[in-house]
Amino acid sequence: MQSEPTTAPTPRLGILLSGRGSNFLAIHEAIVEGGLPAAIVAVISNQPLAAGIRRAETLGYSCWTISHRDFPSRDAHEEKVAAVLEAQRVDYVVLAGYMRLLSSRLIGGFRNRILNIHPSLLPAFPGVDAQRQAWEHGVRVSGCTVHLVDEGLDQGPIIVQSCVPVEEGDSPESLAERILVEEHRAYPEAIRQICTRHWKIEGRRVVFP
Ligand code: GRF
């Protein structure tokens, strides 16, 4: 008797964003073009006016605007976000310009299943305005980092990094633009690796055996 070929289920992504959503779009395009075997099953914004959530609606995704201003506490807001992600049976939470610090509810509920992209070569220049921080420091090379999210700010185990040279005559803005181009390549690539390869955490390291 011939056995049926087994296929792994398509990983389900939940996107959290707060702004323009260009990284979300890069992930969407990678999926549509066949380079990323995953499905976006939820897009959530904490900002009602975020361009990214409008774009996601236009593209036909299941979208939620969950404004933190409508909740009495950080925990209450996050509980609602977590409830949507869980109801949509999300495998990986993808932070795509989500301008909220996560608390233990989400980090613990999706341990090692939350990804973030940061526009510097971590651990240099964590926090806000990383491209400006790098430019002001006078570094010759910056870039972007995709990492797993833990309790520390921009500190979780690193999945992918990509370098961007700082050019003579760069401004923080021009540097940020070139880093963004790399972000749009690095984020789908990191998600692809996490979704399609075996991996484990060893100390601070994401190891692909
Ligand atoms: C990106 O620079 C990302 O690295 C940072 O927030 C920005 C989001 O941009 N975390 P976009 O909303 O994806 O265009």
PDB file of C-alpha atoms and ligand atoms in Angstrom:
ATOM      1  CA  MET A   1       0.000   0.000   0.000  1.00  0.00           C
ATOM      2  CA  GLN A   2       1.330   3.410  -0.931  1.00  0.00           C
ATOM      3  CA  SER A   3       1.443   5.951   1.874  1.00  0.00           C
ATOM      4  CA  GLU A   4       0.267   9.501   1.353  1.00  0.00           C
ATOM      5  CA  PRO A   5       3.098  12.072   1.214  1.00  0.00           C
ATOM      6  CA  THR A   6       3.124  14.075   4.431  1.00  0.00           C
ATOM      7  CA  THR A   7       3.399  17.829   4.183  1.00  0.00           C
ATOM      8  CA  ALA A   8       4.211  20.082   7.101  1.00  0.00           C
ATOM      9  CA  PRO A   9       1.436  22.555   7.874  1.00  0.00           C
ATOM     10  CA  THR A  10       2.068  26.095   6.673  1.00  0.00           C
ATOM     11  CA  PRO A  11       3.332  28.231   9.571  1.00  0.00           C
ATOM     12  CA  ARG A  12       0.811  30.863  10.610  1.00  0.00           C
ATOM     13  CA  LEU A  13       2.156  34.398  11.134  1.00  0.00           C
ATOM     14  CA  GLY A  14       0.604  37.165  13.200  1.00  0.00           C
ATOM     15  CA  ILE A  15       1.941  40.623  12.321  1.00  0.00           C
ATOM     16  CA  LEU A  16       1.979  43.432  14.889  1.00  0.00           C
ATOM     17  CA  LEU A  17       2.628  46.931  13.578  1.00  0.00           C
ATOM     18  CA  SER A  18       2.212  50.579  14.523  1.00  0.00           C
ATOM     19  CA  GLY A  19       3.190  52.572  11.437  1.00  0.00           C
ATOM     20  CA  ARG A  20       3.834  52.552   7.712  1.00  0.00           C
ATOM     21  CA  GLY A  21       4.191  48.779   7.488  1.00  0.00           C
ATOM     22  CA  SER A  22       6.912  48.465   4.847  1.00  0.00           C
ATOM     23  CA  ASN A  23       8.361  45.369   6.535  1.00  0.00           C
ATOM     24  CA  PHE A  24       4.907  43.803   6.642  1.00  0.00           C
ATOM     25  CA  LEU A  25       4.634  44.456   2.888  1.00  0.00           C
ATOM     26  CA  ALA A  26       8.050  42.896   2.244  1.00  0.00           C
ATOM     27  CA  ILE A  27       6.919  39.765   4.103  1.00  0.00           C
ATOM     28  CA  HIS A  28       3.626  39.751   2.195  1.00  0.00           C
ATOM     29  CA  GLU A  29       5.516  40.027  -1.108  1.00  0.00           C
ATOM     30  CA  ALA A  30       7.928  37.238  -0.193  1.00  0.00           C
ATOM     31  CA  ILE A  31       4.962  34.959   0.519  1.00  0.00           C
ATOM     32  CA  VAL A  32       3.146  35.937  -2.693  1.00  0.00           C
ATOM     33  CA  GLU A  33       6.299  35.436  -4.767  1.00  0.00           C
ATOM     34  CA  GLY A  34       6.766  31.962  -3.305  1.00  0.00           C
ATOM     35  CA  GLY A  35       9.956  32.677  -1.372  1.00  0.00           C
ATOM     36  CA  LEU A  36       8.433  32.278   2.063  1.00  0.00           C
ATOM     37  CA  PRO A  37       6.257  29.271   2.855  1.00  0.00           C
ATOM     38  CA  ALA A  38       4.060  30.874   5.509  1.00  0.00           C
ATOM     39  CA  ALA A  39       0.637  32.479   5.821  1.00  0.00           C
ATOM     40  CA  ILE A  40      -0.250  35.806   7.417  1.00  0.00           C
ATOM     41  CA  VAL A  41      -3.385  35.025   9.443  1.00  0.00           C
ATOM     42  CA  ALA A  42      -3.657  38.233  11.467  1.00  0.00           C
ATOM     43  CA  VAL A  43      -2.462  41.818  11.203  1.00  0.00           C
ATOM     44  CA  ILE A  44      -2.866  43.873  14.365  1.00  0.00           C
ATOM     45  CA  SER A  45      -2.160  47.563  14.852  1.00  0.00           C
ATOM     46  CA  ASN A  46      -2.224  49.475  18.108  1.00  0.00           C
ATOM     47  CA  GLN A  47      -2.499  52.706  16.082  1.00  0.00           C
ATOM     48  CA  PRO A  48      -5.835  53.346  14.363  1.00  0.00           C
ATOM     49  CA  LEU A  49      -4.193  55.595  11.751  1.00  0.00           C
ATOM     50  CA  ALA A  50      -1.282  53.307  10.869  1.00  0.00           C
ATOM     51  CA  ALA A  51      -0.765  53.157   7.104  1.00  0.00           C
ATOM     52  CA  GLY A  52       0.250  49.510   7.495  1.00  0.00           C
ATOM     53  CA  ILE A  53      -3.143  48.355   8.752  1.00  0.00           C
ATOM     54  CA  ARG A  54      -4.943  50.194   5.913  1.00  0.00           C
ATOM     55  CA  ARG A  55      -2.686  48.440   3.441  1.00  0.00           C
ATOM     56  CA  ALA A  56      -3.309  45.074   5.092  1.00  0.00           C
ATOM     57  CA  GLU A  57      -7.076  45.630   4.856  1.00  0.00           C
ATOM     58  CA  THR A  58      -6.757  46.500   1.164  1.00  0.00           C
ATOM     59  CA  LEU A  59      -4.818  43.291   0.619  1.00  0.00           C
ATOM     60  CA  GLY A  60      -7.646  41.335   2.229  1.00  0.00           C
ATOM     61  CA  TYR A  61      -5.956  40.215   5.424  1.00  0.00           C
ATOM     62  CA  SER A  62      -7.813  39.666   8.687  1.00  0.00           C
ATOM     63  CA  CYS A  63      -7.063  42.898  10.549  1.00  0.00           C
ATOM     64  CA  TRP A  64      -7.580  44.216  14.057  1.00  0.00           C
ATOM     65  CA  THR A  65      -6.992  47.710  15.367  1.00  0.00           C
ATOM     66  CA  ILE A  66      -6.487  47.348  19.103  1.00  0.00           C
ATOM     67  CA  SER A  67      -5.612  50.782  20.418  1.00  0.00           C
ATOM     68  CA  HIS A  68      -3.749  50.737  23.713  1.00  0.00           C
ATOM     69  CA  ARG A  69      -5.627  53.932  24.572  1.00  0.00           C
ATOM     70  CA  ASP A  70      -8.847  51.954  24.877  1.00  0.00           C
ATOM     71  CA  PHE A  71      -7.525  49.803  27.725  1.00  0.00           C
ATOM     72  CA  PRO A  72      -6.952  50.668  31.382  1.00  0.00           C
ATOM     73  CA  SER A  73      -3.497  49.048  31.553  1.00  0.00           C
ATOM     74  CA  ARG A  74      -0.665  47.621  29.482  1.00  0.00           C
ATOM     75  CA  ASP A  75      -1.608  44.142  30.642  1.00  0.00           C
ATOM     76  CA  ALA A  76      -5.249  44.535  29.642  1.00  0.00           C
ATOM     77  CA  HIS A  77      -4.256  45.728  26.170  1.00  0.00           C
ATOM     78  CA  GLU A  78      -1.783  42.917  25.728  1.00  0.00           C
ATOM     79  CA  GLU A  79      -4.305  40.360  26.931  1.00  0.00           C
ATOM     80  CA  LYS A  80      -6.580  41.396  24.072  1.00  0.00           C
ATOM     81  CA  VAL A  81      -3.743  41.217  21.523  1.00  0.00           C
ATOM     82  CA  ALA A  82      -2.745  37.773  22.840  1.00  0.00           C
ATOM     83  CA  ALA A  83      -6.350  36.583  22.676  1.00  0.00           C
ATOM     84  CA  VAL A  84      -6.571  37.472  18.975  1.00  0.00           C
ATOM     85  CA  LEU A  85      -3.223  35.806  18.203  1.00  0.00           C
ATOM     86  CA  GLU A  86      -4.280  32.676  20.056  1.00  0.00           C
ATOM     87  CA  ALA A  87      -7.722  32.583  18.459  1.00  0.00           C
ATOM     88  CA  GLN A  88      -6.033  32.786  15.037  1.00  0.00           C
ATOM     89  CA  ARG A  89      -3.726  29.909  16.070  1.00  0.00           C
ATOM     90  CA  VAL A  90      -0.626  31.953  15.289  1.00  0.00           C
ATOM     91  CA  ASP A  91       2.664  30.030  15.281  1.00  0.00           C
ATOM     92  CA  TYR A  92       4.995  33.051  15.039  1.00  0.00           C
ATOM     93  CA  VAL A  93       4.397  36.635  16.074  1.00  0.00           C
ATOM     94  CA  VAL A  94       6.227  39.056  13.785  1.00  0.00           C
ATOM     95  CA  LEU A  95       6.870  42.532  15.150  1.00  0.00           C
ATOM     96  CA  ALA A  96       7.032  44.867  12.167  1.00  0.00           C
ATOM     97  CA  GLY A  97       7.548  48.331  13.569  1.00  0.00           C
ATOM     98  CA  TYR A  98       5.398  47.624  16.630  1.00  0.00           C
ATOM     99  CA  MET A  99       6.096  50.531  18.959  1.00  0.00           C
ATOM    100  CA  ARG A 100       5.051  48.875  22.214  1.00  0.00           C
ATOM    101  CA  LEU A 101       7.198  47.078  24.745  1.00  0.00           C
ATOM    102  CA  LEU A 102       5.891  43.562  25.233  1.00  0.00           C
ATOM    103  CA  SER A 103       5.238  42.246  28.719  1.00  0.00           C
ATOM    104  CA  SER A 104       5.522  38.730  30.044  1.00  0.00           C
ATOM    105  CA  ARG A 105       1.999  37.823  28.893  1.00  0.00           C
ATOM    106  CA  LEU A 106       2.998  37.773  25.226  1.00  0.00           C
ATOM    107  CA  ILE A 107       6.670  36.915  25.666  1.00  0.00           C
ATOM    108  CA  GLY A 108       5.826  33.949  27.911  1.00  0.00           C
ATOM    109  CA  GLY A 109       2.801  32.896  25.876  1.00  0.00           C
ATOM    110  CA  PHE A 110       4.855  32.822  22.662  1.00  0.00           C
ATOM    111  CA  ARG A 111       8.269  31.937  24.111  1.00  0.00           C
ATOM    112  CA  ASN A 112      10.890  31.955  21.307  1.00  0.00           C
ATOM    113  CA  ARG A 113       8.101  32.434  18.769  1.00  0.00           C
ATOM    114  CA  ILE A 114       8.212  36.238  18.571  1.00  0.00           C
ATOM    115  CA  LEU A 115      10.517  37.886  16.022  1.00  0.00           C
ATOM    116  CA  ASN A 116      11.579  41.511  15.806  1.00  0.00           C
ATOM    117  CA  ILE A 117      13.616  43.578  13.378  1.00  0.00           C
ATOM    118  CA  HIS A 118      15.861  46.344  14.623  1.00  0.00           C
ATOM    119  CA  PRO A 119      17.613  48.868  12.367  1.00  0.00           C
ATOM    120  CA  SER A 120      21.164  48.465  13.746  1.00  0.00           C
ATOM    121  CA  LEU A 121      23.710  45.721  14.246  1.00  0.00           C
ATOM    122  CA  LEU A 122      22.731  44.664  17.754  1.00  0.00           C
ATOM    123  CA  PRO A 123      23.922  44.780  20.466  1.00  0.00           C
ATOM    124  CA  ALA A 124      24.993  48.234  19.242  1.00  0.00           C
ATOM    125  CA  PHE A 125      22.366  50.958  19.386  1.00  0.00           C
ATOM    126  CA  PRO A 126      19.300  49.330  20.919  1.00  0.00           C
ATOM    127  CA  GLY A 127      16.157  51.384  21.524  1.00  0.00           C
ATOM    128  CA  VAL A 128      14.645  54.187  19.498  1.00  0.00           C
ATOM    129  CA  ASP A 129      16.246  56.066  16.606  1.00  0.00           C
ATOM    130  CA  ALA A 130      18.953  53.440  16.112  1.00  0.00           C
ATOM    131  CA  GLN A 131      20.004  54.749  12.704  1.00  0.00           C
ATOM    132  CA  ARG A 132      20.614  58.224  14.130  1.00  0.00           C
ATOM    133  CA  GLN A 133      22.446  56.764  17.114  1.00  0.00           C
ATOM    134  CA  ALA A 134      24.751  54.873  14.741  1.00  0.00           C
ATOM    135  CA  TRP A 135      25.335  57.900  12.501  1.00  0.00           C
ATOM    136  CA  GLU A 136      26.049  60.174  15.468  1.00  0.00           C
ATOM    137  CA  HIS A 137      28.504  57.643  16.872  1.00  0.00           C
ATOM    138  CA  GLY A 138      30.401  57.758  13.588  1.00  0.00           C
ATOM    139  CA  VAL A 139      30.385  54.039  12.855  1.00  0.00           C
ATOM    140  CA  ARG A 140      31.563  52.945   9.403  1.00  0.00           C
ATOM    141  CA  VAL A 141      29.157  50.018   9.211  1.00  0.00           C
ATOM    142  CA  SER A 142      25.631  49.615  10.498  1.00  0.00           C
ATOM    143  CA  GLY A 143      22.758  47.438   9.342  1.00  0.00           C
ATOM    144  CA  CYS A 144      19.818  45.508  10.703  1.00  0.00           C
ATOM    145  CA  THR A 145      19.181  42.583  13.024  1.00  0.00           C
ATOM    146  CA  VAL A 146      16.325  40.088  13.153  1.00  0.00           C
ATOM    147  CA  HIS A 147      16.119  38.459  16.561  1.00  0.00           C
ATOM    148  CA  LEU A 148      13.881  36.486  18.844  1.00  0.00           C
ATOM    149  CA  VAL A 149      12.188  38.546  21.515  1.00  0.00           C
ATOM    150  CA  ASP A 150      12.892  37.972  25.186  1.00  0.00           C
ATOM    151  CA  GLU A 151      12.386  40.150  28.252  1.00  0.00           C
ATOM    152  CA  GLY A 152      15.362  42.433  27.441  1.00  0.00           C
ATOM    153  CA  LEU A 153      15.015  45.427  25.115  1.00  0.00           C
ATOM    154  CA  ASP A 154      16.348  44.382  21.679  1.00  0.00           C
ATOM    155  CA  GLN A 155      18.364  41.638  23.335  1.00  0.00           C
ATOM    156  CA  GLY A 156      17.003  38.240  22.269  1.00  0.00           C
ATOM    157  CA  PRO A 157      18.976  35.616  20.302  1.00  0.00           C
ATOM    158  CA  ILE A 158      19.960  36.788  16.820  1.00  0.00           C
ATOM    159  CA  ILE A 159      18.663  35.031  13.699  1.00  0.00           C
ATOM    160  CA  VAL A 160      19.968  37.194  10.831  1.00  0.00           C
ATOM    161  CA  GLN A 161      22.094  40.319  10.561  1.00  0.00           C
ATOM    162  CA  SER A 162      22.885  42.334   7.483  1.00  0.00           C
ATOM    163  CA  CYS A 163      25.541  45.043   7.127  1.00  0.00           C
ATOM    164  CA  VAL A 164      25.128  48.441   5.507  1.00  0.00           C
ATOM    165  CA  PRO A 165      28.204  50.669   5.080  1.00  0.00           C
ATOM    166  CA  VAL A 166      27.936  54.265   6.222  1.00  0.00           C
ATOM    167  CA  GLU A 167      28.912  56.481   3.277  1.00  0.00           C
ATOM    168  CA  GLU A 168      30.646  59.857   3.303  1.00  0.00           C
ATOM    169  CA  GLY A 169      27.890  62.443   3.121  1.00  0.00           C
ATOM    170  CA  ASP A 170      25.271  60.177   4.682  1.00  0.00           C
ATOM    171  CA  SER A 171      22.667  61.730   6.944  1.00  0.00           C
ATOM    172  CA  PRO A 172      20.693  59.740   9.517  1.00  0.00           C
ATOM    173  CA  GLU A 173      17.847  59.751   7.005  1.00  0.00           C
ATOM    174  CA  SER A 174      19.846  58.483   4.022  1.00  0.00           C
ATOM    175  CA  LEU A 175      21.427  55.797   6.181  1.00  0.00           C
ATOM    176  CA  ALA A 176      17.986  54.759   7.446  1.00  0.00           C
ATOM    177  CA  GLU A 177      16.740  54.476   3.843  1.00  0.00           C
ATOM    178  CA  ARG A 178      19.560  52.121   2.847  1.00  0.00           C
ATOM    179  CA  ILE A 179      19.152  50.070   6.023  1.00  0.00           C
ATOM    180  CA  LEU A 180      15.430  49.748   5.251  1.00  0.00           C
ATOM    181  CA  VAL A 181      16.237  48.177   1.878  1.00  0.00           C
ATOM    182  CA  GLU A 182      18.264  45.517   3.726  1.00  0.00           C
ATOM    183  CA  GLU A 183      15.483  45.062   6.301  1.00  0.00           C
ATOM    184  CA  HIS A 184      13.090  44.128   3.527  1.00  0.00           C
ATOM    185  CA  ARG A 185      15.448  41.356   2.434  1.00  0.00           C
ATOM    186  CA  ALA A 186      16.573  40.208   5.884  1.00  0.00           C
ATOM    187  CA  TYR A 187      13.177  39.886   7.562  1.00  0.00           C
ATOM    188  CA  PRO A 188      11.574  37.444   5.095  1.00  0.00           C
ATOM    189  CA  GLU A 189      14.853  35.508   5.035  1.00  0.00           C
ATOM    190  CA  ALA A 190      14.943  35.195   8.836  1.00  0.00           C
ATOM    191  CA  ILE A 191      11.293  34.110   8.969  1.00  0.00           C
ATOM    192  CA  ARG A 192      11.992  31.576   6.225  1.00  0.00           C
ATOM    193  CA  GLN A 193      14.876  30.103   8.201  1.00  0.00           C
ATOM    194  CA  ILE A 194      12.848  29.849  11.407  1.00  0.00           C
ATOM    195  CA  CYS A 195       9.844  28.369   9.601  1.00  0.00           C
ATOM    196  CA  THR A 196      11.632  25.890   7.363  1.00  0.00           C
ATOM    197  CA  ARG A 197      14.733  24.704   9.231  1.00  0.00           C
ATOM    198  CA  HIS A 198      15.322  22.804  12.439  1.00  0.00           C
ATOM    199  CA  TRP A 199      16.765  25.104  15.047  1.00  0.00           C
ATOM    200  CA  LYS A 200      17.322  25.356  18.775  1.00  0.00           C
ATOM    201  CA  ILE A 201      18.504  27.887  21.291  1.00  0.00           C
ATOM    202  CA  GLU A 202      21.891  27.307  22.924  1.00  0.00           C
ATOM    203  CA  GLY A 203      22.617  30.076  25.390  1.00  0.00           C
ATOM    204  CA  ARG A 204      22.294  33.277  23.390  1.00  0.00           C
ATOM    205  CA  ARG A 205      22.660  31.474  20.087  1.00  0.00           C
ATOM    206  CA  VAL A 206      20.087  30.357  17.533  1.00  0.00           C
ATOM    207  CA  VAL A 207      21.683  27.154  16.252  1.00  0.00           C
ATOM    208  CA  PHE A 208      20.710  25.463  12.999  1.00  0.00           C
ATOM    209  CA  PRO A 209      22.074  21.925  13.491  1.00  0.00           C
TER     210      PRO A 209
HETATM  211  C1  GRF B   1      11.870  49.627  10.838  1.00  0.00           C
HETATM  212  O1  GRF B   1      12.975  50.472  10.675  1.00  0.00           O
HETATM  213  C2  GRF B   1      12.167  48.554  11.835  1.00  0.00           C
HETATM  214  O2  GRF B   1      13.506  48.156  11.839  1.00  0.00           O
HETATM  215  C3  GRF B   1      11.826  49.214  13.146  1.00  0.00           C
HETATM  216  O3  GRF B   1      10.700  49.999  12.875  1.00  0.00           O
HETATM  217  C4  GRF B   1      10.696  50.361  11.499  1.00  0.00           C
HETATM  218  C5  GRF B   1       9.382  49.916  10.943  1.00  0.00           C
HETATM  219  O4  GRF B   1       9.200  50.323   9.613  1.00  0.00           O
HETATM  220  N1  GRF B   1      11.605  48.223  14.167  1.00  0.00           N
HETATM  221  P1  GRF B   1       7.963  49.804   8.770  1.00  0.00           P
HETATM  222  O5  GRF B   1       6.707  50.200   9.544  1.00  0.00           O
HETATM  223  O6  GRF B   1       8.084  48.325   8.648  1.00  0.00           O
HETATM  224  O7  GRF B   1       8.049  50.502   7.450  1.00  0.00           O
END
